Structures are given as structure tokens and as C-alpha cells.
Amino acid sequence: MPSELEGTAQPGAMVVCPLGPRRVLGVVVGREPPMHEGRLVPLAGVVEGRPVPAELLDLAAWMARYYMAPVAACLRLVLPPGGGGALRRDAAGEWVLAPPPGRPRLHLTARMEGSPPDGLRARRGEVASVLAAAGGRLTTAELCRRAGTTLPTLKAMERDGVLTLARERWGEDSLSATAGAAPASDIPPPPTPGQSAAVAEIERLMDSGGGPLLLHGVTGSGKTEVYLRAIEAARARDRGSLVLVPEIALTPQLLGRLRARLGEGIAIWHSALTPAQRAAEHRRVREGEADVVLGARSAVFAPVVRLGLVVVDEEHDPSYKQDTSPRYDARQVAAKRARAAGAAVVFGSATPRPEAWHALPRLTLPARADGSRLPAVEIVDMRTQGAGPVSRPLAAALHDAAMRGEKAVVLASRRGFSLMALCRECGWIARCPDCDVALVQHSAPRRLACHHCGHQEPVPGICPVCASTDVVRQGTGSQGVEAALARLVPRARLVRMDGSSASGRGAVARLLAEFSAPGPAILLGTQMVAKGHDLPDVTVAAAVDADAPLQHAGFRSEERAFALIVQLAGRAGRRGEPARVIVQAYEPAARAVQLGARHAVEEFLTGEVERRRAHGLPPFGHLVRVVLDGDRPEAVARAAAALADAMRSGAPEVGVLGPSPMHRLRGRTRRALLFSAPATSTVTTPLRICLDRLDPDLRRAAVRAAVDVDPQDT
Ligand code: ADP
Ligand code: ZN
Ligand code: ZN
């Protein structure tokens, strides 16, 4: 520690560490006298900017311990953006993080006040809804890209008075300006008794050192209204709020409501922001200019000042768990952070996870706020139907809706044309040569593809095993359903939204705008469409293979199938329109299907909690999964056996399951071990020791070990 840095290199400061010729970013986590015997190299400098708040340093340290993740990877999550980037000196010779914040520049910008005018033709209607979804202001370049149009169209719309074009400043503050001026203040509806009770409880929590609350309520029951009032209550106490949503695509919708109610001071936070936008939003939050942060998983690390409230919307959504290292669960990190900050943390869902249902104090919003009834759910037994993914009742319902000019949502849980190519003679199934999964058949172009590694091959005309020509598509992916619907319901405009069609910035907004345009339309998609988008005028909601999650052996399969049906029903019949919900199932008697169709959330979850208790699953037991993988199957098998033995003898109180049978993915062999114990640390403490001891062997055998604490699936 050079003496001139003594004053600034305090805990949380970012420092420049000389490692050979490189200058590497470090973070001061504490100061102790040197214990190292070798040569010590002086720090080269302290990086400009405020130190990382102690609260977030502690959070990173906790994550590293709890999730058995490298400290550096956890710290990176709480550093300002660019923290993983290069270091450089600015003009004044100060160390700064690269990339530098973008310089403000003038861009041709489209502006539209208020909501889009009625009666715009297709392309113009799309431009207007994209612009409205972005809060009324966008650069013309971005608007053209998102709405699939060109500048002459925008100029014509300007001549007609729909929007205005002007050169405006965009750059480091572009994001906060994305939504333009806040729309005219939204008049809050008088709260229902349930909403009042929820807000009062959240205020009580904020005033008494914090704590969690599960807000259970069907779609449309007014949960968002509770969040808005709770954020206002936090503001009244001069405290900040964090609002987490499962998916980036859901932010614009909620951002509009937040701005209408709360005005300025809202930052948005997710991985699709540019580095300059992230840097600007980070600065606004850190300086307290923005006291409300809205974002996906990683927003849980936003440096909100005097945190008073954390909202986790759609708490059951699996995307809150990150599936690469550090494998953190934003729900758990939110709870941990709220505890440290004395903040209230509200988990909202129509279909909470059993662990939340069991462990958290709960309030229920019993009915839809607009008084509309939940639609009845019709179950179609697919075993009694002919071939093809669309049953007769569903085809009839979609046809009727299209004749009336109404809209429908159809859920197909898998991508692709059909699930697989199957020989009806001998049972052969086309499989990926590198992964242990069936290949998925796609149309346009017609081919078989692996959804894990991208391998592709032609569809075989004859079975490679028995030479039969009876090779058929089995199962139904979204593309197969699309073809069937195009044939059965030609009047309806088909909009497909899945991982293939909805990738890229703005793609989801574009697809939703296309669907919302006037006229009969069917939105066809994977789980994504059931995720809480506010869709107008939907009178039919259907699931093509509602029980598909049950084919999967994980311990959450039941609740996923259940949630799918309940969430789907929530998509239809809002604002009082009569609606039909049709659920196709191959196992119509399954508990998840039956109870889902009756919206019997309490009954279902009570049963799931008991099942979890009986099997020692969360929250009664905690799981840690270790996946070992490498090029050589024998080496992986040996490593897995060695780790299982080490844990069995070293930690007899830990349950050990596995090693699992060999599984290949992207040409590498994998074996998993599952450990369970009443507390996570009961597993991770001995596991850390065992892995450290085995480390030299693993390195020699080129076997990697990935630890997943609280895996979402087994
Ligand atoms: P959720 O988040 O549970 O889906 P929202 O908060 O979005 O529910 O509410 C659904 C609809 O009901 C919205 O249009 C909202 O404006 C309206 N709403 C919410 N609370 C009330 C209330 N107390 N009185 C009247 N309408 C309400
Ligand atoms: Zn065959
Ligand atoms: Zn593959």
C-alpha cells in the first residue's frame, strides 16, 4: 500500500494491481498487515469513482461462500459496469474503468405524445405502438429497426401529425430519456380491502426492520397496484425500491405504469443495455438520482441507496436462477439483501413455489380487481382425438373466435416442427451424435436439429436401423402447430413468439404489437407467451400439450405443469370479456392438470408441500448438485466415484445420490451427483474440502466440476 493511497484505498475501493506487465482491476475487501513471505508489489493506483457500498461487498462475499463461487465472479456483479473491462488513464492521468461513458450526440428522434391515435393502417399502427411501448421517444434508426419500416414512412407520419421528428441529444442519458416526459399522472383506483391490507403489511415491515411477504393473487388481482403503492410508501420514508421481473421483455410495460404513477427517478437495469447505458443508469442509482430500479435478475445488485423495498414479481419463474457461474438465485439474494438493509421484500405470483408457500407469511388477493371471473378451463383428452396437434374442440373454438374478429393465445411448450423423427416399425428415434437428446424436426428449411449444440442433419426418408419407410414426426412443436393452425384457421393472422422468433432487442415488443393490431389473430408461442404480458381482447387461451412438463422427471415438473395452466387461464378474459380456456393433455387425470383447471392453487400447493416434506426436498432439505464433465468418459466416471466416496466417508450426515448415468452434451461426458441435507452449509462445508483435495486429480484428468447450490431441477 503506497502511502499516497492510504486515504483512498478503503474497503470497496477499486484498485489497480500490477501483475507483470498487466494492470488488473482489484477491489479492496479488507486491510490486514501483509502475511506473504515473498515479494510484494505496490498497488499502482485507485480507480476514480465511489467505492462499492459495504452492503454490496458483504453480499458478494456471502454469495461466494453460499454458492461456492469464485469471489471475483461475485464481486464483478456488484461493480459498476465496465468492471470486467480494461483499465485506462483519462486525460487528467486518473485511472478509470473502460469503456468510457458514451458522449452525448444529436440523433434524429421521433416523438409522439400520448397514446397512438386510432385507425392507423398496419405499418403505421406498428410504428405507433412500438413508439408508444418505448414511452413516446426513440431515435428514428431504432424505431425503423424495431418496427421494420423506413424513414420516408416516418416522414409521412410526421406530415400527418402522428409524430414529430427532431434532432435531439442521446448518449449517456439516453435511457432515462427513452420514456420521454412522464405521461399524464395516473389516477390510482381506490384500493380493495385486500390491497389495503397488503400495503399496510408492507409498510409495517418497512417500519420494523424489514421482512418477507408472499403476495398471492391471480393475474389481474391488482398485485402491480400493490407494488406501486408500496414504492410510494417507501418514497414517503425516503427509501429506495428494487423491482425485479423475470424477463427483460416485461420491463417496458411495467416501466410505463411506474412512470405514470411515480414520475421521475426510475432506472432500468438488464443485460440488453449498452455499456454506456448501463454506466449511466448505474451512476444515477448510485448518486441517488434514481430511487427506483426496475430490471431482470441482475438488477438485484443495483446500488439503490437506503433500500426500503424489494419486489420480486412472478416469483415462481425459473429465470430468477442464473444457470452459469455464479449460479445465484435472485430471489434468495433479494431476501438476503433485504435482510441486511432492513427492507421489506414482496414476492408476487398467481402460482407461488411450494417453498415460498410454506415458508413465507402470505396475503392473498382473492379476486380480479375489475370483478371479472376467472374463465372455466376445458380439458381435452388427446388420446380420444385424431392425429395432429390441434384437437377438434380447439379448432372449433379458434375458428369461432376468428369469425368474430377476436384474438387467441396458443401455447406449445416445445420449439421446432415436431418433437422428433420416429420409426413406427422399430421405434428408432433420431438422436444427436454429440448429446443424449432426440433431434427436433424443423420445417423451412426441413431438417433435424439439436437444441443443445446446434448439430443439424437432413430428415431421413427411411429408418437407418430397419429400413422401414414409416418414419414419422412424433409430438408437436410450435412450428408444427403453426402449420396446423394456418390450415385450420386461415382467417386469423398467426404470430409466432418463441426463442427463435423473439430474439434480438425489441423483437418481443414488435411481435406483441403485430398481435395487438386490429383483426383476428392467434399468438402462438412457448412459455414466453404465458409470462405476464398484458394482452388485450383474448377470448381463447389454449395449451397444446399442457402436460408436457410431466414427461420430465425433475421435482418441479408437477408445479410447472400446474403453473402453466393457471397462468394461461390468466391470459384470457381480462376486462370482463367471456373467454374459453382449452387445455389439451395426454394425461388428463394428472393431479396438476385437474387442479390447474380448477384454479385450485391452495389445494395443489398444500399437497406439493407435503410431498416435498416426505422426500426431504426444499424447503425441508437443501440440494447441491455437482456436475463433472470432461472429454474422457472413464476419467469422468472415476472423478464422480471419488467425489461420492469422499463425501460419503467425510460427511455421513449428507445424503448422496448418484453418480447419475453418463450423459453426453456437446461431445463431452457428464455425470451429476446430488447432495442433500437439512441445511446448505452442511453440504457445502465438507464439499469445499473434498473438492479442494480432489483438485489436483481433476486437473490431471481434465475433468471440470461445476457446483450448483439450490438447483432448480434435478
Ligand atoms: P396484477 O399485477 O395482479 O396482474 P394489476 O395491478 O395489473 O394486477 O391490476 C389488474 C387491472 O385491474 C389493472 O387494469 C388495474 O388498473 C386494475 N386495478 C387494480 N387495482 C384496482 C382497484 N383497486 N380498483 C379498480 N381497478 C383496479
Ligand atoms: Zn426402424
Ligand atoms: Zn447436440
Coordinates of N, CA and C in Angstrom, one line a residue, residues 14-16 22-26 47 76 79-88 95-100 275:
M14 N -11.9 0.5 -5.8 CA -11.3 -0.4 -6.9 C -9.9 0.1 -7.1
V15 N -9.0 -0.9 -7.1 CA -7.6 -0.5 -7.2 C -6.9 -1.2 -8.4
V16 N -5.8 -0.6 -8.8 CA -5.1 -1.1 -10.0 C -3.9 -1.9 -9.5
R22 N 0.7 -6.5 -16.9 CA -0.7 -6.2 -16.9 C -1.1 -5.3 -15.8
R23 N -2.2 -4.6 -16.0 CA -2.8 -3.8 -14.9 C -4.2 -4.4 -14.7
V24 N -4.4 -5.0 -13.5 CA -5.6 -5.7 -13.3 C -6.4 -5.0 -12.3
L25 N -7.8 -5.1 -12.5 CA -8.7 -4.4 -11.5 C -8.8 -5.3 -10.2
G26 N -8.6 -4.6 -9.1 CA -8.8 -5.3 -7.8 C -9.8 -4.5 -7.0
V47 N -8.9 3.5 -8.6 CA -9.7 3.9 -9.7 C -10.7 5.0 -9.3
R76 N -17.7 -9.0 -9.3 CA -17.9 -8.4 -10.6 C -19.4 -8.0 -10.7
L79 N -19.9 -4.5 -9.1 CA -19.1 -3.4 -9.5 C -19.8 -2.6 -10.5
P80 N -19.4 -1.3 -10.7 CA -20.0 -0.5 -11.8 C -19.8 -1.2 -13.1
P81 N -20.6 -1.0 -14.1 CA -20.4 -1.7 -15.4 C -19.1 -1.3 -16.0
G82 N -18.5 -2.1 -16.7 CA -17.1 -1.9 -17.2 C -16.1 -2.5 -16.2
G83 N -16.6 -2.9 -15.0 CA -15.7 -3.5 -14.0 C -15.0 -4.7 -14.5
G84 N -15.5 -5.4 -15.6 CA -14.8 -6.5 -16.1 C -13.9 -6.1 -17.2
G85 N -14.0 -4.8 -17.6 CA -13.2 -4.3 -18.8 C -11.8 -3.9 -18.4
A86 N -11.2 -3.2 -19.4 CA -9.9 -2.8 -19.2 C -9.8 -1.5 -18.3
L87 N -8.6 -1.2 -17.8 CA -8.4 0.0 -17.1 C -7.6 0.9 -18.0
R88 N -7.8 2.2 -17.9 CA -7.0 3.2 -18.6 C -6.9 4.4 -17.8
W95 N -6.9 6.9 -13.0 CA -7.3 5.6 -13.5 C -8.8 5.6 -13.6
V96 N -9.3 5.1 -14.7 CA -10.8 4.9 -14.9 C -11.1 3.6 -15.5
L97 N -12.3 3.1 -15.4 CA -12.7 1.9 -16.0 C -13.1 2.1 -17.4
A98 N -12.7 1.3 -18.3 CA -13.2 1.3 -19.7 C -14.4 0.4 -19.8
P99 N -15.3 0.5 -20.6 CA -15.4 1.6 -21.7 C -15.8 2.9 -21.1
P100 N -15.4 4.0 -21.7 CA -15.8 5.3 -21.2 C -17.3 5.5 -21.4
P275 N -23.2 -0.8 -22.9 CA -22.3 -0.4 -21.8 C -22.5 1.0 -21.3

